[in-house]
Amino acid sequence: AAAASAGSDPLAVMEFVGGEETGMARVQEYVWENTENLEEYFNTRNGFLGRDFSSKFSPWLSLGCISPRWCYWEVVRWERGDNWYTSALQERQ
């Protein structure tokens, strides 16, 4: 059976693809690529109407694709301003 995609469900806000790589990419996107996500998390965390109204990490966390500790430490690094991810991307260009 083919996996359902976001396009197959008009209520879906994003496509969930399993695996560690895509789970880690979602964390990087949520934490580092749009810093307003964490700044506004307390106000938006219970919203379900958009891609960034909550972290949407649950599918990857529940299947063990990403670690809750790793997510925690990414947030700690964001709070400290240790943006190694953006620095690494800039070095590649």
PDB file of N, CA and C in Angstrom:
ATOM      1  N   ALA A   1       0.837  -1.184   0.000  1.00  0.00           N
ATOM      2  CA  ALA A   1       0.000   0.000   0.000  1.00  0.00           C
ATOM      3  C   ALA A   1       0.878   1.241   0.000  1.00  0.00           C
ATOM      4  N   ALA A   2       0.487   2.221  -0.736  1.00  0.00           N
ATOM      5  CA  ALA A   2       1.251   3.465  -0.821  1.00  0.00           C
ATOM      6  C   ALA A   2       1.006   4.308   0.425  1.00  0.00           C
ATOM      7  N   ALA A   3       2.044   4.987   0.857  1.00  0.00           N
ATOM      8  CA  ALA A   3       1.935   5.869   2.019  1.00  0.00           C
ATOM      9  C   ALA A   3       1.124   7.100   1.637  1.00  0.00           C
ATOM     10  N   ALA A   4       0.330   7.581   2.553  1.00  0.00           N
ATOM     11  CA  ALA A   4      -0.462   8.781   2.312  1.00  0.00           C
ATOM     12  C   ALA A   4       0.453   9.993   2.335  1.00  0.00           C
ATOM     13  N   SER A   5       0.188  10.939   1.482  1.00  0.00           N
ATOM     14  CA  SER A   5       0.968  12.175   1.470  1.00  0.00           C
ATOM     15  C   SER A   5       0.071  13.320   1.904  1.00  0.00           C
ATOM     16  N   ALA A   6       0.693  14.468   2.187  1.00  0.00           N
ATOM     17  CA  ALA A   6      -0.072  15.631   2.609  1.00  0.00           C
ATOM     18  C   ALA A   6      -1.091  16.023   1.546  1.00  0.00           C
ATOM     19  N   GLY A   7      -0.740  15.802   0.284  1.00  0.00           N
ATOM     20  CA  GLY A   7      -1.649  16.140  -0.795  1.00  0.00           C
ATOM     21  C   GLY A   7      -2.904  15.278  -0.811  1.00  0.00           C
ATOM     22  N   SER A   8      -2.851  14.108  -0.198  1.00  0.00           N
ATOM     23  CA  SER A   8      -4.009  13.221  -0.220  1.00  0.00           C
ATOM     24  C   SER A   8      -5.029  13.552   0.865  1.00  0.00           C
ATOM     25  N   ASP A   9      -4.671  14.396   1.796  1.00  0.00           N
ATOM     26  CA  ASP A   9      -5.579  14.779   2.873  1.00  0.00           C
ATOM     27  C   ASP A   9      -5.631  16.298   2.954  1.00  0.00           C
ATOM     28  N   PRO A  10      -6.755  16.899   2.617  1.00  0.00           N
ATOM     29  CA  PRO A  10      -6.830  18.363   2.621  1.00  0.00           C
ATOM     30  C   PRO A  10      -6.628  18.981   4.005  1.00  0.00           C
ATOM     31  N   LEU A  11      -6.729  18.194   5.062  1.00  0.00           N
ATOM     32  CA  LEU A  11      -6.538  18.721   6.410  1.00  0.00           C
ATOM     33  C   LEU A  11      -5.091  18.633   6.890  1.00  0.00           C
ATOM     34  N   ALA A  12      -4.243  17.922   6.161  1.00  0.00           N
ATOM     35  CA  ALA A  12      -2.844  17.757   6.570  1.00  0.00           C
ATOM     36  C   ALA A  12      -2.085  19.067   6.392  1.00  0.00           C
ATOM     37  N   VAL A  13      -1.234  19.395   7.357  1.00  0.00           N
ATOM     38  CA  VAL A  13      -0.450  20.629   7.279  1.00  0.00           C
ATOM     39  C   VAL A  13       0.956  20.377   6.755  1.00  0.00           C
ATOM     40  N   MET A  14       1.388  19.125   6.775  1.00  0.00           N
ATOM     41  CA  MET A  14       2.695  18.779   6.238  1.00  0.00           C
ATOM     42  C   MET A  14       2.757  17.281   5.993  1.00  0.00           C
ATOM     43  N   GLU A  15       3.710  16.873   5.191  1.00  0.00           N
ATOM     44  CA  GLU A  15       3.898  15.453   4.924  1.00  0.00           C
ATOM     45  C   GLU A  15       4.879  14.890   5.946  1.00  0.00           C
ATOM     46  N   PHE A  16       4.515  13.783   6.538  1.00  0.00           N
ATOM     47  CA  PHE A  16       5.388  13.125   7.496  1.00  0.00           C
ATOM     48  C   PHE A  16       6.055  11.948   6.808  1.00  0.00           C
ATOM     49  N   VAL A  17       7.369  12.010   6.712  1.00  0.00           N
ATOM     50  CA  VAL A  17       8.171  10.936   6.155  1.00  0.00           C
ATOM     51  C   VAL A  17       9.024  10.403   7.292  1.00  0.00           C
ATOM     52  N   GLY A  18       9.007   9.112   7.492  1.00  0.00           N
ATOM     53  CA  GLY A  18       9.710   8.524   8.621  1.00  0.00           C
ATOM     54  C   GLY A  18      11.216   8.542   8.484  1.00  0.00           C
ATOM     55  N   GLY A  19      11.872   8.247   9.590  1.00  0.00           N
ATOM     56  CA  GLY A  19      13.318   8.107   9.592  1.00  0.00           C
ATOM     57  C   GLY A  19      14.031   9.184  10.375  1.00  0.00           C
ATOM     58  N   GLU A  20      15.237   8.830  10.814  1.00  0.00           N
ATOM     59  CA  GLU A  20      16.041   9.745  11.611  1.00  0.00           C
ATOM     60  C   GLU A  20      16.403  11.014  10.836  1.00  0.00           C
ATOM     61  N   GLU A  21      16.795  10.853   9.601  1.00  0.00           N
ATOM     62  CA  GLU A  21      17.245  12.003   8.806  1.00  0.00           C
ATOM     63  C   GLU A  21      16.144  13.045   8.654  1.00  0.00           C
ATOM     64  N   THR A  22      14.938  12.616   8.310  1.00  0.00           N
ATOM     65  CA  THR A  22      13.855  13.589   8.139  1.00  0.00           C
ATOM     66  C   THR A  22      13.390  14.154   9.482  1.00  0.00           C
ATOM     67  N   GLY A  23      13.438  13.355  10.536  1.00  0.00           N
ATOM     68  CA  GLY A  23      13.098  13.866  11.868  1.00  0.00           C
ATOM     69  C   GLY A  23      14.077  14.935  12.323  1.00  0.00           C
ATOM     70  N   MET A  24      15.360  14.663  12.122  1.00  0.00           N
ATOM     71  CA  MET A  24      16.380  15.647  12.499  1.00  0.00           C
ATOM     72  C   MET A  24      16.271  16.905  11.642  1.00  0.00           C
ATOM     73  N   ALA A  25      15.929  16.731  10.376  1.00  0.00           N
ATOM     74  CA  ALA A  25      15.752  17.888   9.498  1.00  0.00           C
ATOM     75  C   ALA A  25      14.593  18.753   9.974  1.00  0.00           C
ATOM     76  N   ARG A  26      13.521  18.119  10.453  1.00  0.00           N
ATOM     77  CA  ARG A  26      12.377  18.894  10.966  1.00  0.00           C
ATOM     78  C   ARG A  26      12.782  19.688  12.202  1.00  0.00           C
ATOM     79  N   VAL A  27      13.558  19.072  13.102  1.00  0.00           N
ATOM     80  CA  VAL A  27      14.019  19.795  14.287  1.00  0.00           C
ATOM     81  C   VAL A  27      14.891  20.975  13.868  1.00  0.00           C
ATOM     82  N   GLN A  28      15.804  20.753  12.957  1.00  0.00           N
ATOM     83  CA  GLN A  28      16.677  21.837  12.488  1.00  0.00           C
ATOM     84  C   GLN A  28      15.856  22.959  11.862  1.00  0.00           C
ATOM     85  N   GLU A  29      14.885  22.576  11.054  1.00  0.00           N
ATOM     86  CA  GLU A  29      14.025  23.584  10.425  1.00  0.00           C
ATOM     87  C   GLU A  29      13.267  24.377  11.480  1.00  0.00           C
ATOM     88  N   TYR A  30      12.657  23.687  12.419  1.00  0.00           N
ATOM     89  CA  TYR A  30      11.819  24.342  13.421  1.00  0.00           C
ATOM     90  C   TYR A  30      12.634  25.227  14.357  1.00  0.00           C
ATOM     91  N   VAL A  31      13.790  24.735  14.795  1.00  0.00           N
ATOM     92  CA  VAL A  31      14.590  25.469  15.782  1.00  0.00           C
ATOM     93  C   VAL A  31      15.431  26.561  15.132  1.00  0.00           C
ATOM     94  N   TRP A  32      16.126  26.234  14.057  1.00  0.00           N
ATOM     95  CA  TRP A  32      17.156  27.129  13.532  1.00  0.00           C
ATOM     96  C   TRP A  32      16.732  27.963  12.337  1.00  0.00           C
ATOM     97  N   GLU A  33      15.857  27.471  11.492  1.00  0.00           N
ATOM     98  CA  GLU A  33      15.551  28.205  10.274  1.00  0.00           C
ATOM     99  C   GLU A  33      14.470  29.260  10.460  1.00  0.00           C
ATOM    100  N   ASN A  34      13.657  29.137  11.481  1.00  0.00           N
ATOM    101  CA  ASN A  34      12.654  30.156  11.792  1.00  0.00           C
ATOM    102  C   ASN A  34      12.658  30.344  13.303  1.00  0.00           C
ATOM    103  N   THR A  35      13.511  31.228  13.779  1.00  0.00           N
ATOM    104  CA  THR A  35      13.706  31.387  15.226  1.00  0.00           C
ATOM    105  C   THR A  35      12.460  31.893  15.935  1.00  0.00           C
ATOM    106  N   GLU A  36      11.510  32.451  15.205  1.00  0.00           N
ATOM    107  CA  GLU A  36      10.263  32.890  15.843  1.00  0.00           C
ATOM    108  C   GLU A  36       9.463  31.709  16.381  1.00  0.00           C
ATOM    109  N   ASN A  37       9.700  30.508  15.846  1.00  0.00           N
ATOM    110  CA  ASN A  37       8.965  29.341  16.323  1.00  0.00           C
ATOM    111  C   ASN A  37       9.152  29.147  17.819  1.00  0.00           C
ATOM    112  N   LEU A  38      10.388  29.178  18.288  1.00  0.00           N
ATOM    113  CA  LEU A  38      10.625  28.982  19.715  1.00  0.00           C
ATOM    114  C   LEU A  38      10.271  30.217  20.528  1.00  0.00           C
ATOM    115  N   GLU A  39      10.462  31.394  19.948  1.00  0.00           N
ATOM    116  CA  GLU A  39      10.105  32.621  20.655  1.00  0.00           C
ATOM    117  C   GLU A  39       8.601  32.678  20.928  1.00  0.00           C
ATOM    118  N   GLU A  40       7.816  32.135  20.036  1.00  0.00           N
ATOM    119  CA  GLU A  40       6.360  32.171  20.151  1.00  0.00           C
ATOM    120  C   GLU A  40       5.753  30.839  20.594  1.00  0.00           C
ATOM    121  N   TYR A  41       6.583  29.859  20.942  1.00  0.00           N
ATOM    122  CA  TYR A  41       6.095  28.508  21.225  1.00  0.00           C
ATOM    123  C   TYR A  41       5.017  28.481  22.301  1.00  0.00           C
ATOM    124  N   PHE A  42       5.199  29.215  23.378  1.00  0.00           N
ATOM    125  CA  PHE A  42       4.216  29.195  24.468  1.00  0.00           C
ATOM    126  C   PHE A  42       2.835  29.622  23.975  1.00  0.00           C
ATOM    127  N   ASN A  43       2.802  30.565  23.050  1.00  0.00           N
ATOM    128  CA  ASN A  43       1.523  31.071  22.538  1.00  0.00           C
ATOM    129  C   ASN A  43       0.908  30.189  21.463  1.00  0.00           C
ATOM    130  N   THR A  44       1.733  29.415  20.759  1.00  0.00           N
ATOM    131  CA  THR A  44       1.229  28.666  19.610  1.00  0.00           C
ATOM    132  C   THR A  44       1.248  27.153  19.797  1.00  0.00           C
ATOM    133  N   ARG A  45       1.765  26.655  20.898  1.00  0.00           N
ATOM    134  CA  ARG A  45       2.015  25.220  21.047  1.00  0.00           C
ATOM    135  C   ARG A  45       0.777  24.341  20.958  1.00  0.00           C
ATOM    136  N   ASN A  46      -0.379  24.856  21.255  1.00  0.00           N
ATOM    137  CA  ASN A  46      -1.588  24.035  21.199  1.00  0.00           C
ATOM    138  C   ASN A  46      -2.384  24.229  19.916  1.00  0.00           C
ATOM    139  N   GLY A  47      -1.835  24.994  18.990  1.00  0.00           N
ATOM    140  CA  GLY A  47      -2.500  25.199  17.710  1.00  0.00           C
ATOM    141  C   GLY A  47      -2.217  24.041  16.778  1.00  0.00           C
ATOM    142  N   PHE A  48      -3.158  23.743  15.928  1.00  0.00           N
ATOM    143  CA  PHE A  48      -2.983  22.622  15.008  1.00  0.00           C
ATOM    144  C   PHE A  48      -3.211  23.036  13.560  1.00  0.00           C
ATOM    145  N   LEU A  49      -3.321  24.333  13.307  1.00  0.00           N
ATOM    146  CA  LEU A  49      -3.765  24.780  12.005  1.00  0.00           C
ATOM    147  C   LEU A  49      -2.652  25.071  11.012  1.00  0.00           C
ATOM    148  N   GLY A  50      -1.420  24.893  11.392  1.00  0.00           N
ATOM    149  CA  GLY A  50      -0.341  25.181  10.465  1.00  0.00           C
ATOM    150  C   GLY A  50       0.916  24.398  10.787  1.00  0.00           C
ATOM    151  N   ARG A  51       1.828  24.433   9.871  1.00  0.00           N
ATOM    152  CA  ARG A  51       3.079  23.687   9.987  1.00  0.00           C
ATOM    153  C   ARG A  51       3.879  24.068  11.230  1.00  0.00           C
ATOM    154  N   ASP A  52       3.868  25.341  11.602  1.00  0.00           N
ATOM    155  CA  ASP A  52       4.699  25.804  12.709  1.00  0.00           C
ATOM    156  C   ASP A  52       3.915  26.245  13.940  1.00  0.00           C
ATOM    157  N   PHE A  53       2.662  25.834  14.051  1.00  0.00           N
ATOM    158  CA  PHE A  53       1.896  26.164  15.247  1.00  0.00           C
ATOM    159  C   PHE A  53       2.300  25.299  16.421  1.00  0.00           C
ATOM    160  N   SER A  54       2.901  24.179  16.161  1.00  0.00           N
ATOM    161  CA  SER A  54       3.540  23.348  17.183  1.00  0.00           C
ATOM    162  C   SER A  54       4.737  22.697  16.504  1.00  0.00           C
ATOM    163  N   SER A  55       5.559  22.040  17.260  1.00  0.00           N
ATOM    164  CA  SER A  55       6.789  21.497  16.674  1.00  0.00           C
ATOM    165  C   SER A  55       6.528  20.373  15.676  1.00  0.00           C
ATOM    166  N   LYS A  56       5.469  19.633  15.860  1.00  0.00           N
ATOM    167  CA  LYS A  56       5.147  18.470  15.012  1.00  0.00           C
ATOM    168  C   LYS A  56       6.247  17.410  15.071  1.00  0.00           C
ATOM    169  N   PHE A  57       6.946  17.300  16.211  1.00  0.00           N
ATOM    170  CA  PHE A  57       8.000  16.299  16.371  1.00  0.00           C
ATOM    171  C   PHE A  57       7.444  14.930  16.745  1.00  0.00           C
ATOM    172  N   SER A  58       6.202  14.869  17.188  1.00  0.00           N
ATOM    173  CA  SER A  58       5.643  13.637  17.749  1.00  0.00           C
ATOM    174  C   SER A  58       5.807  12.382  16.898  1.00  0.00           C
ATOM    175  N   PRO A  59       5.560  12.427  15.586  1.00  0.00           N
ATOM    176  CA  PRO A  59       5.713  11.181  14.816  1.00  0.00           C
ATOM    177  C   PRO A  59       7.120  10.599  14.914  1.00  0.00           C
ATOM    178  N   TRP A  60       8.129  11.448  14.867  1.00  0.00           N
ATOM    179  CA  TRP A  60       9.512  10.982  14.926  1.00  0.00           C
ATOM    180  C   TRP A  60       9.903  10.579  16.346  1.00  0.00           C
ATOM    181  N   LEU A  61       9.407  11.316  17.335  1.00  0.00           N
ATOM    182  CA  LEU A  61       9.684  10.953  18.732  1.00  0.00           C
ATOM    183  C   LEU A  61       9.034   9.622  19.098  1.00  0.00           C
ATOM    184  N   SER A  62       7.789   9.446  18.701  1.00  0.00           N
ATOM    185  CA  SER A  62       7.044   8.242  19.101  1.00  0.00           C
ATOM    186  C   SER A  62       7.619   6.964  18.503  1.00  0.00           C
ATOM    187  N   LEU A  63       8.279   7.079  17.362  1.00  0.00           N
ATOM    188  CA  LEU A  63       8.858   5.908  16.717  1.00  0.00           C
ATOM    189  C   LEU A  63      10.358   5.755  17.012  1.00  0.00           C
ATOM    190  N   GLY A  64      10.895   6.651  17.829  1.00  0.00           N
ATOM    191  CA  GLY A  64      12.308   6.560  18.192  1.00  0.00           C
ATOM    192  C   GLY A  64      13.255   7.040  17.109  1.00  0.00           C
ATOM    193  N   CYS A  65      12.756   7.775  16.140  1.00  0.00           N
ATOM    194  CA  CYS A  65      13.619   8.279  15.065  1.00  0.00           C
ATOM    195  C   CYS A  65      14.510   9.415  15.551  1.00  0.00           C
ATOM    196  N   ILE A  66      14.004  10.203  16.486  1.00  0.00           N
ATOM    197  CA  ILE A  66      14.802  11.256  17.112  1.00  0.00           C
ATOM    198  C   ILE A  66      14.669  11.114  18.616  1.00  0.00           C
ATOM    199  N   SER A  67      15.659  11.601  19.309  1.00  0.00           N
ATOM    200  CA  SER A  67      15.718  11.484  20.758  1.00  0.00           C
ATOM    201  C   SER A  67      15.152  12.734  21.428  1.00  0.00           C
ATOM    202  N   PRO A  68      14.350  12.571  22.467  1.00  0.00           N
ATOM    203  CA  PRO A  68      13.876  13.734  23.217  1.00  0.00           C
ATOM    204  C   PRO A  68      15.045  14.530  23.807  1.00  0.00           C
ATOM    205  N   ARG A  69      16.092  13.829  24.217  1.00  0.00           N
ATOM    206  CA  ARG A  69      17.272  14.530  24.765  1.00  0.00           C
ATOM    207  C   ARG A  69      17.937  15.387  23.705  1.00  0.00           C
ATOM    208  N   TRP A  70      18.050  14.845  22.500  1.00  0.00           N
ATOM    209  CA  TRP A  70      18.666  15.616  21.422  1.00  0.00           C
ATOM    210  C   TRP A  70      17.835  16.866  21.132  1.00  0.00           C
ATOM    211  N   CYS A  71      16.507  16.720  21.105  1.00  0.00           N
ATOM    212  CA  CYS A  71      15.630  17.880  20.893  1.00  0.00           C
ATOM    213  C   CYS A  71      15.826  18.908  22.006  1.00  0.00           C
ATOM    214  N   TYR A  72      15.890  18.424  23.227  1.00  0.00           N
ATOM    215  CA  TYR A  72      16.104  19.313  24.371  1.00  0.00           C
ATOM    216  C   TYR A  72      17.395  20.110  24.207  1.00  0.00           C
ATOM    217  N   TRP A  73      18.478  19.422  23.867  1.00  0.00           N
ATOM    218  CA  TRP A  73      19.771  20.100  23.755  1.00  0.00           C
ATOM    219  C   TRP A  73      19.813  21.051  22.564  1.00  0.00           C
ATOM    220  N   GLU A  74      19.059  20.784  21.521  1.00  0.00           N
ATOM    221  CA  GLU A  74      18.960  21.740  20.414  1.00  0.00           C
ATOM    222  C   GLU A  74      18.306  23.029  20.903  1.00  0.00           C
ATOM    223  N   VAL A  75      17.261  22.897  21.718  1.00  0.00           N
ATOM    224  CA  VAL A  75      16.593  24.083  22.258  1.00  0.00           C
ATOM    225  C   VAL A  75      17.521  24.826  23.211  1.00  0.00           C
ATOM    226  N   VAL A  76      18.252  24.113  24.048  1.00  0.00           N
ATOM    227  CA  VAL A  76      19.211  24.755  24.953  1.00  0.00           C
ATOM    228  C   VAL A  76      20.248  25.540  24.143  1.00  0.00           C
ATOM    229  N   ARG A  77      20.759  24.918  23.084  1.00  0.00           N
ATOM    230  CA  ARG A  77      21.751  25.615  22.257  1.00  0.00           C
ATOM    231  C   ARG A  77      21.146  26.840  21.598  1.00  0.00           C
ATOM    232  N   TRP A  78      19.892  26.746  21.162  1.00  0.00           N
ATOM    233  CA  TRP A  78      19.215  27.906  20.590  1.00  0.00           C
ATOM    234  C   TRP A  78      19.102  29.020  21.630  1.00  0.00           C
ATOM    235  N   GLU A  79      18.717  28.651  22.859  1.00  0.00           N
ATOM    236  CA  GLU A  79      18.595  29.646  23.925  1.00  0.00           C
ATOM    237  C   GLU A  79      19.932  30.325  24.211  1.00  0.00           C
ATOM    238  N   ARG A  80      21.019  29.597  24.100  1.00  0.00           N
ATOM    239  CA  ARG A  80      22.362  30.137  24.346  1.00  0.00           C
ATOM    240  C   ARG A  80      22.918  30.893  23.145  1.00  0.00           C
ATOM    241  N   GLY A  81      22.244  30.775  22.017  1.00  0.00           N
ATOM    242  CA  GLY A  81      22.721  31.429  20.807  1.00  0.00           C
ATOM    243  C   GLY A  81      23.819  30.675  20.089  1.00  0.00           C
ATOM    244  N   ASP A  82      23.959  29.394  20.371  1.00  0.00           N
ATOM    245  CA  ASP A  82      24.984  28.551  19.767  1.00  0.00           C
ATOM    246  C   ASP A  82      24.454  27.953  18.478  1.00  0.00           C
ATOM    247  N   ASN A  83      24.457  28.732  17.437  1.00  0.00           N
ATOM    248  CA  ASN A  83      23.842  28.304  16.190  1.00  0.00           C
ATOM    249  C   ASN A  83      24.870  27.647  15.274  1.00  0.00           C
ATOM    250  N   TRP A  84      25.327  26.475  15.641  1.00  0.00           N
ATOM    251  CA  TRP A  84      26.311  25.748  14.835  1.00  0.00           C
ATOM    252  C   TRP A  84      25.724  25.332  13.492  1.00  0.00           C
ATOM    253  N   TYR A  85      24.425  25.099  13.445  1.00  0.00           N
ATOM    254  CA  TYR A  85      23.783  24.632  12.209  1.00  0.00           C
ATOM    255  C   TYR A  85      23.903  25.676  11.113  1.00  0.00           C
ATOM    256  N   THR A  86      23.554  26.913  11.421  1.00  0.00           N
ATOM    257  CA  THR A  86      23.651  27.980  10.439  1.00  0.00           C
ATOM    258  C   THR A  86      25.096  28.223  10.061  1.00  0.00           C
ATOM    259  N   SER A  87      25.996  28.166  11.022  1.00  0.00           N
ATOM    260  CA  SER A  87      27.419  28.337  10.734  1.00  0.00           C
ATOM    261  C   SER A  87      27.917  27.267   9.781  1.00  0.00           C
ATOM    262  N   ALA A  88      27.518  26.030   9.998  1.00  0.00           N
ATOM    263  CA  ALA A  88      27.935  24.928   9.126  1.00  0.00           C
ATOM    264  C   ALA A  88      27.401  25.125   7.706  1.00  0.00           C
ATOM    265  N   LEU A  89      26.166  25.587   7.591  1.00  0.00           N
ATOM    266  CA  LEU A  89      25.598  25.840   6.261  1.00  0.00           C
ATOM    267  C   LEU A  89      26.352  26.948   5.541  1.00  0.00           C
ATOM    268  N   GLN A  90      26.711  28.005   6.269  1.00  0.00           N
ATOM    269  CA  GLN A  90      27.433  29.114   5.665  1.00  0.00           C
ATOM    270  C   GLN A  90      28.818  28.680   5.199  1.00  0.00           C
ATOM    271  N   GLU A  91      29.472  27.793   5.956  1.00  0.00           N
ATOM    272  CA  GLU A  91      30.787  27.314   5.580  1.00  0.00           C
ATOM    273  C   GLU A  91      30.738  26.489   4.296  1.00  0.00           C
ATOM    274  N   ARG A  92      29.636  25.800   4.036  1.00  0.00           N
ATOM    275  CA  ARG A  92      29.494  24.976   2.834  1.00  0.00           C
ATOM    276  C   ARG A  92      29.335  25.827   1.577  1.00  0.00           C
ATOM    277  N   GLN A  93      28.840  27.041   1.728  1.00  0.00           N
ATOM    278  CA  GLN A  93      28.562  27.877   0.551  1.00  0.00           C
ATOM    279  C   GLN A  93      29.790  28.622   0.077  1.00  0.00           C
TER     280      GLN A  93
END
